[in-house]
Coordinates of C-alpha atoms and ligand atoms in Angstrom, one line a residue:
M28 CA 6.0 11.9 17.8
Q29 CA 6.4 15.2 15.9
P30 CA 9.4 16.4 13.9
T31 CA 11.7 18.3 16.2
E32 CA 12.8 20.8 13.7
M33 CA 11.0 22.1 10.6
S34 CA 13.3 22.8 7.7
T35 CA 12.4 26.0 5.9
E36 CA 15.0 26.1 3.2
R37 CA 15.8 23.5 0.7
R38 CA 18.8 21.6 1.9
S39 CA 21.9 21.8 -0.1
P40 CA 22.1 18.4 -1.7
A41 CA 25.9 18.6 -1.4
S42 CA 25.7 17.9 2.4
S43 CA 23.3 15.1 2.6
W44 CA 23.9 11.6 4.0
W45 CA 22.2 9.9 1.1
R46 CA 24.7 11.1 -1.4
E47 CA 27.5 9.3 0.4
A48 CA 25.5 6.2 1.5
V49 CA 25.5 2.7 0.2
L50 CA 21.9 1.5 0.0
Y51 CA 20.8 -2.1 0.5
E52 CA 17.5 -3.5 -0.8
C53 CA 16.2 -6.2 1.5
H54 CA 13.3 -8.2 0.3
L55 CA 11.5 -8.8 3.6
P56 CA 9.8 -12.2 3.1
S57 CA 13.0 -13.6 1.7
F58 CA 15.6 -12.0 4.0
R59 CA 15.4 -13.6 7.5
D60 CA 12.6 -15.3 9.4
G61 CA 12.5 -14.2 13.0
N62 CA 9.6 -16.3 14.3
G63 CA 10.0 -19.7 12.5
D64 CA 6.9 -19.5 10.3
G65 CA 9.0 -19.7 7.1
I66 CA 8.5 -16.1 6.1
G67 CA 11.1 -13.3 6.5
D68 CA 10.0 -10.5 8.8
L69 CA 10.9 -7.3 10.6
E70 CA 12.3 -9.2 13.5
G71 CA 14.6 -11.2 11.2
L72 CA 15.7 -8.0 9.6
T73 CA 16.4 -6.4 13.1
S74 CA 18.5 -9.4 14.0
S75 CA 20.5 -8.9 10.8
L76 CA 21.5 -5.3 11.4
D77 CA 25.0 -6.2 12.6
Y78 CA 25.6 -8.1 9.4
L79 CA 24.5 -5.2 7.3
K80 CA 26.3 -2.5 9.3
H81 CA 29.5 -4.3 10.4
T82 CA 30.1 -7.2 8.1
L83 CA 28.9 -5.7 4.8
G84 CA 29.2 -2.0 5.8
V85 CA 26.1 -0.5 4.1
D86 CA 24.4 2.7 5.4
A87 CA 20.7 2.5 4.6
I88 CA 18.2 -0.4 4.2
W89 CA 15.3 -0.2 1.9
C90 CA 13.0 -2.9 3.6
G91 CA 10.5 -3.8 0.9
P92 CA 6.7 -3.5 1.7
F93 CA 5.5 -4.7 5.1
F94 CA 2.1 -3.1 5.3
R95 CA -1.2 -5.0 5.7
S96 CA -1.7 -6.9 2.4
P97 CA -3.1 -10.0 0.9
L98 CA 0.4 -10.5 -0.6
L99 CA -0.5 -11.2 -4.2
D100 CA 2.2 -8.8 -5.3
Q101 CA 4.6 -9.4 -2.5
G102 CA 3.1 -6.6 -0.4
F103 CA 2.8 -4.0 -3.2
D104 CA -0.9 -4.6 -2.9
V105 CA -1.6 -2.7 0.3
S106 CA -4.8 -3.0 2.3
D107 CA -3.8 -0.7 5.2
Y108 CA -0.9 1.7 4.7
C109 CA -0.6 2.5 8.4
D110 CA -0.3 -0.9 9.9
V111 CA 2.1 -3.8 9.7
E112 CA 1.0 -7.1 8.0
P113 CA 1.0 -9.5 10.9
V114 CA 3.1 -12.0 9.0
F115 CA 5.9 -9.3 9.0
G116 CA 5.5 -8.2 12.6
S117 CA 3.7 -5.2 14.3
L118 CA 4.1 -1.5 14.7
A119 CA 6.0 -2.1 17.9
I120 CA 8.4 -4.4 16.1
F121 CA 8.9 -1.7 13.4
D122 CA 9.6 0.8 16.1
R123 CA 12.2 -1.5 17.5
L124 CA 13.8 -1.9 14.1
I125 CA 14.1 1.8 13.8
K126 CA 15.6 2.1 17.3
H127 CA 18.2 -0.6 16.7
A128 CA 19.0 0.7 13.2
H129 CA 19.5 4.2 14.4
E130 CA 21.6 3.1 17.4
R131 CA 24.0 1.6 14.8
G132 CA 23.9 4.6 12.5
L133 CA 21.8 2.8 9.9
K134 CA 18.9 4.5 8.0
I135 CA 15.6 2.8 7.2
I136 CA 13.9 3.5 3.9
V137 CA 10.2 2.5 3.7
D138 CA 8.3 1.7 0.6
Y139 CA 5.6 4.2 -0.4
I140 CA 3.1 2.7 -2.9
P141 CA 0.9 5.5 -3.9
N142 CA -0.3 4.5 -7.3
H143 CA -2.6 1.7 -6.3
T144 CA -4.0 -0.2 -3.3
S145 CA -5.2 -3.7 -2.9
N146 CA -8.8 -4.4 -3.8
E147 CA -9.2 -5.3 -0.2
H148 CA -8.3 -1.9 1.0
P149 CA -11.4 -0.4 2.8
W150 CA -11.2 2.6 0.5
F151 CA -11.7 0.4 -2.5
R152 CA -14.5 -1.6 -0.8
E153 CA -16.3 1.6 -0.2
S154 CA -15.6 3.0 -3.6
R155 CA -17.0 0.0 -5.4
S156 CA -20.1 -0.2 -3.2
S157 CA -22.1 2.4 -5.0
L158 CA -21.9 5.1 -7.7
T159 CA -22.6 7.8 -5.1
N160 CA -20.3 6.6 -2.3
D161 CA -18.0 9.3 -0.9
K162 CA -15.0 7.4 -2.1
R163 CA -16.3 6.6 -5.5
D164 CA -13.9 9.1 -7.1
W165 CA -10.9 7.9 -5.1
Y166 CA -10.3 5.3 -7.8
V167 CA -10.7 5.6 -11.6
W168 CA -14.2 4.4 -12.7
R169 CA -15.6 4.7 -16.2
D170 CA -18.6 3.6 -18.2
P171 CA -18.0 1.2 -21.0
R172 CA -17.7 2.4 -24.6
A173 CA -21.0 2.4 -26.6
D174 CA -20.3 -1.2 -27.7
G175 CA -19.7 -2.3 -24.1
S176 CA -16.0 -2.6 -24.5
P177 CA -13.5 -1.1 -22.0
P178 CA -13.1 2.7 -21.9
N179 CA -9.7 2.7 -23.7
N180 CA -7.0 0.4 -25.1
W181 CA -4.5 0.6 -22.2
T182 CA -2.8 -2.7 -21.4
S183 CA -1.7 -3.6 -17.9
E184 CA 1.7 -4.7 -16.7
T185 CA 0.4 -8.2 -16.1
G186 CA -1.3 -8.6 -19.4
G187 CA -4.7 -7.7 -20.9
S188 CA -6.7 -4.6 -20.4
V189 CA -6.2 -2.2 -17.4
W190 CA -10.0 -2.1 -17.1
E191 CA -11.9 -4.6 -15.0
W192 CA -15.7 -4.8 -15.2
D193 CA -17.4 -4.5 -11.8
E194 CA -21.0 -5.9 -11.7
T195 CA -22.0 -4.1 -8.5
T196 CA -22.2 -0.7 -10.2
G197 CA -21.9 -1.5 -13.8
Q198 CA -18.7 0.3 -14.5
Y199 CA -15.0 -0.5 -15.2
Y200 CA -12.2 0.3 -12.8
L201 CA -8.6 0.9 -13.8
H202 CA -5.7 -1.3 -12.6
S203 CA -2.2 -0.7 -14.1
H204 CA -1.0 -4.0 -12.5
L205 CA -3.0 -6.9 -11.2
V206 CA -6.8 -6.9 -11.3
Q207 CA -6.5 -6.9 -7.5
Q208 CA -4.5 -3.6 -7.5
P209 CA -6.9 -0.8 -8.5
D210 CA -5.2 2.6 -9.2
L211 CA -6.0 5.5 -7.0
N212 CA -7.2 8.7 -8.6
W213 CA -4.4 11.2 -7.8
R214 CA -6.5 14.0 -9.4
N215 CA -8.8 13.8 -6.3
P216 CA -7.6 16.2 -3.5
Q217 CA -8.8 13.8 -0.8
V218 CA -6.7 11.0 -2.2
R219 CA -3.7 13.3 -2.2
A220 CA -4.3 14.4 1.4
A221 CA -4.8 10.8 2.6
L222 CA -1.6 9.6 0.9
F223 CA 0.3 12.6 2.3
D224 CA -0.9 11.5 5.8
V225 CA 0.6 8.1 5.1
L226 CA 4.0 9.8 4.6
R227 CA 3.7 11.6 7.8
F228 CA 2.7 8.5 9.7
W229 CA 6.0 6.7 8.8
L230 CA 8.1 9.9 9.1
D231 CA 6.7 10.4 12.6
R232 CA 7.7 6.9 13.5
G233 CA 11.3 7.6 12.4
A234 CA 11.5 6.4 8.8
D235 CA 14.5 8.0 7.1
G236 CA 12.8 8.2 3.7
F237 CA 10.8 6.5 1.0
R238 CA 11.3 4.4 -2.0
I239 CA 8.3 5.5 -4.2
D240 CA 6.8 2.7 -6.2
V241 CA 6.1 3.4 -9.9
A242 CA 6.4 7.2 -9.3
H243 CA 6.1 7.8 -13.1
M244 CA 2.5 6.4 -13.1
L245 CA 0.7 8.6 -10.6
M246 CA -0.8 11.0 -13.1
K247 CA -2.6 9.8 -16.2
D248 CA -4.1 11.6 -19.2
P249 CA -7.2 13.3 -17.8
E250 CA -9.1 12.3 -20.9
L251 CA -7.9 8.7 -20.7
R252 CA -7.1 8.7 -24.5
D253 CA -6.1 5.6 -26.3
N254 CA -2.4 4.8 -26.4
P255 CA -1.0 4.7 -30.0
L256 CA -0.1 1.1 -31.1
A257 CA 3.6 0.2 -31.3
E258 CA 3.7 -1.3 -34.8
G259 CA 7.2 -2.6 -34.6
G260 CA 6.9 -3.4 -30.9
N261 CA 7.7 -1.3 -27.9
D262 CA 11.4 -1.1 -27.4
N263 CA 11.4 -0.2 -23.7
P264 CA 12.5 -3.5 -22.1
F265 CA 11.2 -2.3 -18.8
D266 CA 7.7 -2.6 -20.2
L267 CA 8.0 -6.2 -21.2
Q268 CA 6.9 -7.8 -17.9
H269 CA 4.1 -9.0 -20.1
P270 CA 4.1 -9.4 -23.9
D271 CA 0.8 -7.5 -24.3
F272 CA 2.4 -4.5 -22.7
G273 CA 4.8 -4.1 -25.5
T274 CA 2.1 -3.7 -28.2
Q275 CA 1.6 0.0 -27.6
L276 CA 3.4 3.2 -26.7
H277 CA 2.5 4.0 -23.2
V278 CA 2.2 7.7 -23.6
H279 CA -1.1 8.4 -22.0
D280 CA -1.2 6.0 -19.0
R281 CA 2.1 7.1 -17.5
R282 CA 4.6 9.9 -17.3
H283 CA 2.0 12.6 -17.7
P284 CA 3.6 16.1 -17.3
D285 CA 1.5 16.7 -14.2
T286 CA 3.5 13.9 -12.5
H287 CA 6.3 16.4 -11.6
A288 CA 4.0 18.7 -9.7
T289 CA 2.6 15.8 -7.8
L290 CA 6.1 14.5 -6.9
A291 CA 7.1 18.0 -5.8
E292 CA 4.1 18.0 -3.4
I293 CA 5.3 14.6 -2.0
R294 CA 8.7 16.1 -1.6
G295 CA 7.3 19.1 0.2
V296 CA 5.7 16.8 2.8
V297 CA 8.9 14.9 3.3
D298 CA 11.0 18.1 3.5
A299 CA 9.1 19.2 6.6
Y300 CA 11.2 16.6 8.4
P301 CA 15.0 17.1 8.5
D302 CA 17.3 14.8 6.7
R303 CA 14.9 12.5 5.0
V304 CA 15.2 11.2 1.5
T305 CA 12.9 10.4 -1.5
I306 CA 14.0 7.7 -3.9
A307 CA 11.8 7.0 -6.9
E308 CA 11.3 4.0 -9.0
I309 CA 10.8 5.3 -12.5
E310 CA 10.9 3.1 -15.6
A311 CA 13.9 3.3 -18.0
M312 CA 13.5 6.4 -20.2
S313 CA 15.7 8.9 -22.1
W314 CA 18.2 10.5 -19.8
Q315 CA 16.7 13.9 -20.6
D316 CA 13.3 12.7 -19.3
W317 CA 14.9 11.0 -16.3
A318 CA 16.6 14.3 -15.4
L319 CA 13.1 16.0 -15.1
Y320 CA 12.4 13.9 -12.0
F321 CA 14.8 15.9 -9.9
G322 CA 12.3 18.7 -10.3
S323 CA 12.9 22.4 -11.1
D324 CA 15.4 23.8 -8.7
H325 CA 15.6 20.4 -6.9
D326 CA 12.0 20.4 -5.8
G327 CA 11.4 16.9 -7.1
I328 CA 12.9 13.5 -6.1
H329 CA 16.3 13.5 -4.4
L330 CA 17.3 10.2 -6.0
P331 CA 15.4 9.0 -9.1
F332 CA 16.6 5.5 -10.1
A333 CA 18.7 5.5 -13.3
F334 CA 17.2 2.3 -14.6
R335 CA 18.4 2.6 -18.1
L336 CA 21.8 1.5 -16.8
L337 CA 20.3 -1.7 -15.5
E338 CA 19.1 -2.5 -19.0
T339 CA 22.3 -1.5 -20.9
V340 CA 23.9 -4.3 -22.9
W341 CA 27.0 -5.4 -21.0
T342 CA 29.8 -4.1 -23.3
A343 CA 32.3 -1.3 -22.6
A344 CA 31.0 0.7 -25.5
D345 CA 27.3 0.5 -24.5
L346 CA 28.0 1.3 -20.9
R347 CA 30.3 4.2 -21.8
R348 CA 27.7 5.7 -24.1
E349 CA 24.9 5.4 -21.4
L350 CA 27.1 6.7 -18.6
S351 CA 28.3 9.7 -20.5
A352 CA 24.7 10.5 -21.5
L353 CA 23.6 10.1 -17.9
Y354 CA 26.3 12.4 -16.5
A355 CA 25.7 14.9 -19.3
A356 CA 21.9 15.0 -18.5
L357 CA 22.4 15.3 -14.7
P358 CA 21.2 18.7 -13.6
P359 CA 23.8 20.8 -11.7
G360 CA 23.9 19.8 -8.0
A361 CA 21.8 16.6 -8.7
W362 CA 23.0 13.1 -7.7
P363 CA 21.9 9.8 -9.2
V364 CA 21.0 6.5 -7.5
L365 CA 22.3 3.5 -9.4
A366 CA 21.3 -0.1 -9.3
L367 CA 22.4 -3.1 -11.4
G368 CA 19.7 -5.4 -10.0
N369 CA 16.5 -5.3 -8.1
H370 CA 13.6 -7.6 -7.0
D371 CA 11.9 -7.3 -10.4
R372 CA 14.9 -8.2 -12.6
T373 CA 17.1 -11.1 -13.4
R374 CA 20.0 -11.3 -10.9
L375 CA 23.4 -10.1 -11.9
V376 CA 25.1 -13.5 -11.8
T377 CA 22.4 -15.0 -14.0
R378 CA 22.5 -12.1 -16.4
L379 CA 26.3 -11.7 -16.7
G380 CA 27.9 -14.9 -15.2
P381 CA 29.8 -15.0 -11.9
E382 CA 32.9 -13.4 -13.2
Q383 CA 31.3 -10.4 -14.8
A384 CA 29.0 -10.1 -11.8
K385 CA 32.1 -9.2 -9.8
V386 CA 33.1 -6.7 -12.4
A387 CA 29.6 -5.2 -12.1
A388 CA 30.2 -4.9 -8.3
V389 CA 33.3 -2.9 -8.9
L390 CA 31.4 -0.7 -11.4
L391 CA 28.4 -0.1 -9.1
L392 CA 30.5 0.8 -6.1
T393 CA 32.9 3.1 -7.9
L394 CA 30.6 5.2 -10.1
Q395 CA 29.5 8.7 -9.2
G396 CA 26.1 8.2 -7.5
T397 CA 24.5 6.4 -4.6
P398 CA 24.7 2.6 -5.2
C399 CA 21.8 0.3 -4.3
L400 CA 22.6 -3.4 -3.9
L401 CA 20.0 -6.1 -4.0
Y402 CA 20.2 -8.6 -1.0
G403 CA 22.0 -11.7 -2.0
D404 CA 23.9 -10.1 -4.9
E405 CA 26.8 -9.6 -2.4
L406 CA 27.0 -13.4 -2.3
G407 CA 26.6 -13.9 -6.0
L408 CA 23.2 -15.5 -5.6
A409 CA 21.7 -16.6 -8.9
D410 CA 18.1 -16.8 -10.1
Q411 CA 16.5 -20.1 -9.6
S412 CA 13.3 -21.4 -11.3
V413 CA 10.5 -21.9 -8.9
P414 CA 8.0 -24.7 -9.5
R415 CA 4.5 -23.3 -10.3
E416 CA 3.0 -24.8 -7.1
R417 CA 5.5 -22.8 -5.0
Q418 CA 5.2 -19.5 -6.9
R419 CA 4.1 -16.4 -4.9
D420 CA 4.1 -13.7 -7.6
Y421 CA 0.7 -13.3 -9.1
F422 CA 2.3 -11.5 -12.0
G423 CA 3.7 -14.9 -13.1
L424 CA 0.3 -16.6 -12.6
A425 CA -1.4 -14.3 -15.1
E426 CA -1.5 -15.9 -18.6
G427 CA 1.8 -15.2 -20.3
G428 CA 3.0 -13.3 -17.3
V429 CA 6.6 -13.4 -16.0
S430 CA 7.2 -14.5 -12.4
R431 CA 9.8 -12.6 -10.5
D432 CA 10.1 -15.3 -7.8
P433 CA 13.4 -16.7 -9.3
T434 CA 15.1 -13.5 -8.2
R435 CA 13.5 -13.6 -4.7
T436 CA 14.7 -16.8 -3.2
P437 CA 15.7 -16.8 0.5
M438 CA 19.0 -15.2 1.7
P439 CA 21.5 -18.0 2.6
W440 CA 23.2 -17.1 5.9
N441 CA 25.1 -20.3 6.7
D442 CA 25.2 -24.0 5.9
G443 CA 22.7 -25.0 8.6
V444 CA 19.0 -25.8 8.4
N445 CA 17.5 -23.8 5.5
F446 CA 20.8 -22.1 5.3
G447 CA 20.0 -20.1 8.4
F448 CA 17.0 -18.4 6.7
S449 CA 14.3 -20.0 8.9
T450 CA 13.6 -22.9 11.2
A451 CA 10.4 -23.9 9.5
P452 CA 10.1 -27.1 7.4
E453 CA 11.4 -26.5 3.9
D454 CA 8.0 -26.8 2.2
E455 CA 6.7 -24.0 4.4
L456 CA 9.3 -21.5 3.4
W457 CA 8.1 -18.4 1.5
L458 CA 10.1 -19.6 -1.6
P459 CA 12.4 -22.6 -2.1
L460 CA 16.0 -22.3 -1.0
S461 CA 18.8 -21.6 -3.4
R462 CA 20.3 -24.9 -4.6
V463 CA 23.8 -23.6 -4.1
G464 CA 23.2 -22.2 -0.6
A465 CA 25.6 -24.7 1.0
T466 CA 28.5 -22.8 -0.4
V467 CA 26.9 -19.5 -1.4
N468 CA 26.2 -18.2 2.1
V469 CA 27.4 -15.5 4.3
V470 CA 29.5 -17.6 6.7
A471 CA 31.2 -19.6 4.0
Q472 CA 32.0 -16.5 2.0
Q473 CA 33.4 -14.6 4.9
Q474 CA 36.1 -17.3 5.2
R475 CA 37.1 -17.0 1.5
P476 CA 39.1 -14.0 0.4
T477 CA 38.2 -14.7 -3.3
S478 CA 34.4 -14.7 -2.6
H479 CA 31.8 -12.3 -3.8
L480 CA 31.2 -11.2 -0.2
A481 CA 34.9 -10.5 0.4
L482 CA 35.0 -8.3 -2.7
Y483 CA 31.9 -6.4 -1.7
Q484 CA 33.4 -5.8 1.7
R485 CA 36.6 -4.4 0.3
L486 CA 34.8 -2.3 -2.2
I487 CA 32.5 -0.8 0.4
R488 CA 35.3 -0.1 2.8
M489 CA 37.3 1.5 0.1
R490 CA 34.3 3.6 -1.0
V491 CA 33.7 4.9 2.5
A492 CA 37.3 5.8 3.0
S493 CA 37.7 7.5 -0.4
P494 CA 36.2 11.0 -0.9
A495 CA 37.0 10.6 -4.6
L496 CA 34.7 7.6 -4.7
H497 CA 31.8 8.7 -2.5
Q498 CA 31.7 12.3 -3.4
G499 CA 34.1 13.1 -6.2
T500 CA 33.8 14.0 -9.9
I501 CA 33.9 11.4 -12.7
D502 CA 35.7 11.6 -16.0
L503 CA 35.2 8.7 -18.4
L504 CA 38.5 7.8 -20.2
D505 CA 38.7 7.3 -23.9
P506 CA 37.6 3.8 -25.0
G507 CA 40.3 1.5 -23.7
G508 CA 41.6 -2.0 -24.4
S509 CA 44.4 -3.3 -26.5
D510 CA 44.3 -2.2 -30.1
G511 CA 41.3 -0.1 -29.3
D512 CA 39.1 -3.3 -29.1
G513 CA 36.8 -1.6 -26.7
S514 CA 37.1 -4.3 -24.1
V515 CA 37.7 -1.9 -21.2
L516 CA 35.5 0.7 -19.5
A517 CA 37.7 3.1 -17.5
Y518 CA 37.2 6.3 -15.6
V519 CA 38.9 8.6 -13.0
R520 CA 37.2 9.7 -9.8
R521 CA 38.6 12.8 -8.1
C522 CA 38.1 14.8 -4.9
E523 CA 40.9 17.2 -4.0
R524 CA 44.0 15.1 -3.3
D525 CA 42.2 11.8 -3.6
V526 CA 42.3 10.4 -7.1
K527 CA 41.2 6.9 -8.2
A528 CA 41.3 5.3 -11.6
V529 CA 38.9 2.4 -12.3
A530 CA 39.4 0.0 -15.2
L531 CA 37.1 -2.9 -16.0
N532 CA 37.8 -5.6 -18.5
L533 CA 34.3 -6.6 -19.7
T534 CA 35.5 -9.5 -21.7
G535 CA 37.0 -13.0 -21.2
E536 CA 40.2 -12.0 -23.0
P537 CA 43.3 -10.4 -21.5
T538 CA 43.8 -6.8 -22.6
T539 CA 45.7 -3.6 -21.6
V540 CA 44.5 -0.2 -20.5
V541 CA 46.3 3.1 -20.5
L542 CA 45.7 5.0 -17.2
P543 CA 46.7 8.7 -16.8
S544 CA 49.6 7.7 -14.5
A545 CA 51.2 4.8 -12.7
G546 CA 49.7 4.0 -9.2
T547 CA 48.8 1.4 -6.7
V548 CA 46.0 -1.2 -6.9
V549 CA 43.7 -0.7 -4.0
V550 CA 40.9 -3.1 -4.8
S551 CA 40.6 -5.7 -7.6
T552 CA 38.4 -8.6 -8.5
S553 CA 41.8 -10.5 -8.1
A554 CA 42.6 -10.0 -4.4
A555 CA 46.2 -11.1 -4.9
I556 CA 47.2 -8.0 -6.8
E557 CA 45.9 -5.5 -4.3
G558 CA 48.7 -3.4 -2.9
Q559 CA 50.8 -3.9 -6.0
R560 CA 52.2 -1.0 -8.1
T561 CA 51.0 -0.8 -11.6
G562 CA 52.3 1.2 -14.6
S563 CA 50.2 3.5 -16.7
H564 CA 50.0 0.8 -19.3
T565 CA 48.3 -1.9 -17.3
R566 CA 47.5 -5.4 -18.2
L567 CA 44.1 -6.6 -17.3
E568 CA 43.4 -10.4 -17.0
P569 CA 40.1 -11.8 -18.4
H570 CA 37.1 -10.4 -16.4
Q571 CA 39.5 -8.4 -14.2
A572 CA 38.6 -5.0 -12.7
I573 CA 41.0 -2.8 -10.8
V574 CA 40.7 0.4 -8.7
V575 CA 44.1 2.2 -8.7
D576 CA 45.2 5.0 -6.4
L577 CA 46.8 7.7 -8.5
P578 CA 48.9 10.7 -7.6
Q579 CA 47.3 14.1 -8.0
K580 CA 46.8 15.4 -11.5
D581 CA 49.7 17.8 -11.4
E582 CA 52.0 14.9 -10.9
W583 CA 50.7 13.0 -13.9
P584 CA 53.3 12.5 -16.7
Ligands
GLC614 C1 6.9 -1.8 -8.8 C2 7.5 -2.9 -8.0 C3 7.0 -4.2 -8.4 C4 5.5 -4.2 -8.2 C5 4.9 -3.0 -9.0 C6 3.5 -2.8 -8.6 O1 7.4 -1.9 -10.2 O2 8.9 -2.8 -8.0 O3 7.6 -5.2 -7.7 O4 5.0 -5.4 -8.7 O5 5.6 -1.8 -8.8 O6 3.4 -2.3 -7.3
CA615 CA1 8.4 -15.0 10.0

């Protein structure tokens, strides 16, 4: 298959599907098992498309990695980029997923993991085999320092040095994550060419775009200089997957200025195919640095994740400060992608409690930007500790490491066997089931208007129907709440005649908010008040969020 049409001009971002879409992150091994072996797979995902499209109403699915892999990092350790790990299916099953998704108007976003491979990838096997192998320079190999110690002080995300000694050739290789995930050398043109071919392989098969793993890490300091130590600790919470990682300022091992030219090259490959999107995982950073990932003149990433928001302390004042800085930094014509949870982070309900998790849903689905939901968050699924003998995440098995398995337990579909996730015996499931799956599951929640799922459904329907919400401007309102106590975050979204005000009570106390005008509640965390008129001075109950349809601005008092 070849692209039917080559796009020569850069598309106007204003007209693209991904600006108006709601994205859904499915974590494949935990989503739905199609063949009864206890592990979620592409077949299970294909059989869930009607749920995603019609019950929930999302537009695009980011699948999670399904490439050949020893699965030490849930598939982010790839041993063949151009084949499907048999546990997840086959290329034919992937093709069927694309066909069924496209028939329903759903887009499929594939993971692109360019920073590192598995140590079982044939490229790495070759590279490590001798100093003179053709692929030696495909990875980052260095001699020890004079005293035999590793080439520099960089620490890996899983703890300890990024350097692993390799007896075969008497050199160290670099791994920013697990020892079994050697970093590719993106300064080598053959590596770039091979990784660009990987993009074309999935684009030719019909993938609608990529979520680029650790996009900020591709380019490192060419001299591999030591990172400065962070005397008072490294205050980037995204770096704290392992305590070691916070002991230094990661200025030379990531976010090198050359990263942007590399991402623009990736974008160039993707842009040869019409209507595809690039989404980048980049760590939390200043909004000014984040804005650089859109590239100059939009030649970078379409949608760089705005992860600072995910780390923001859950108060109206903190959110307001971060959101106003985000929108101020957004380059003209650019559009953010927003997430309040993902497969690496504590789930919303665990972080904020069930009531504020609903407020968070209203926030995510009414902000200006493409929202990305994590599977299970639409049910209010919580983290659940996983006994060590059932853990899958090798990050957690590293000494002092943090397991991300608690976030990744199976999706509960109904109150049947294994809550509909799989027909395998419980102890063969990829991860243990949620303890509350008997009530927190899709079928049970569909029947309850006060459920998380019912709220997500109403929010997504409203967003789709409202140009103000899916494409409009945003104006943050002055800090709200009774007596200026800062309990409320409020903003107005507008697109021509469609105007919506959103007010979120971030506390457990009742409060009031002043909106620009009276209006009608369209969606609320309290379903009972939907459809009711509300004055411009509006009372908000504890943990209550409202979206209010307002008249046009010239009719405001
Ligand atoms: C990204 C992924 C994470 C993975 C890491 C290494 O941060 O989100 O799950 O472990 O990259 O690929
Ligand atoms: Ca399976």
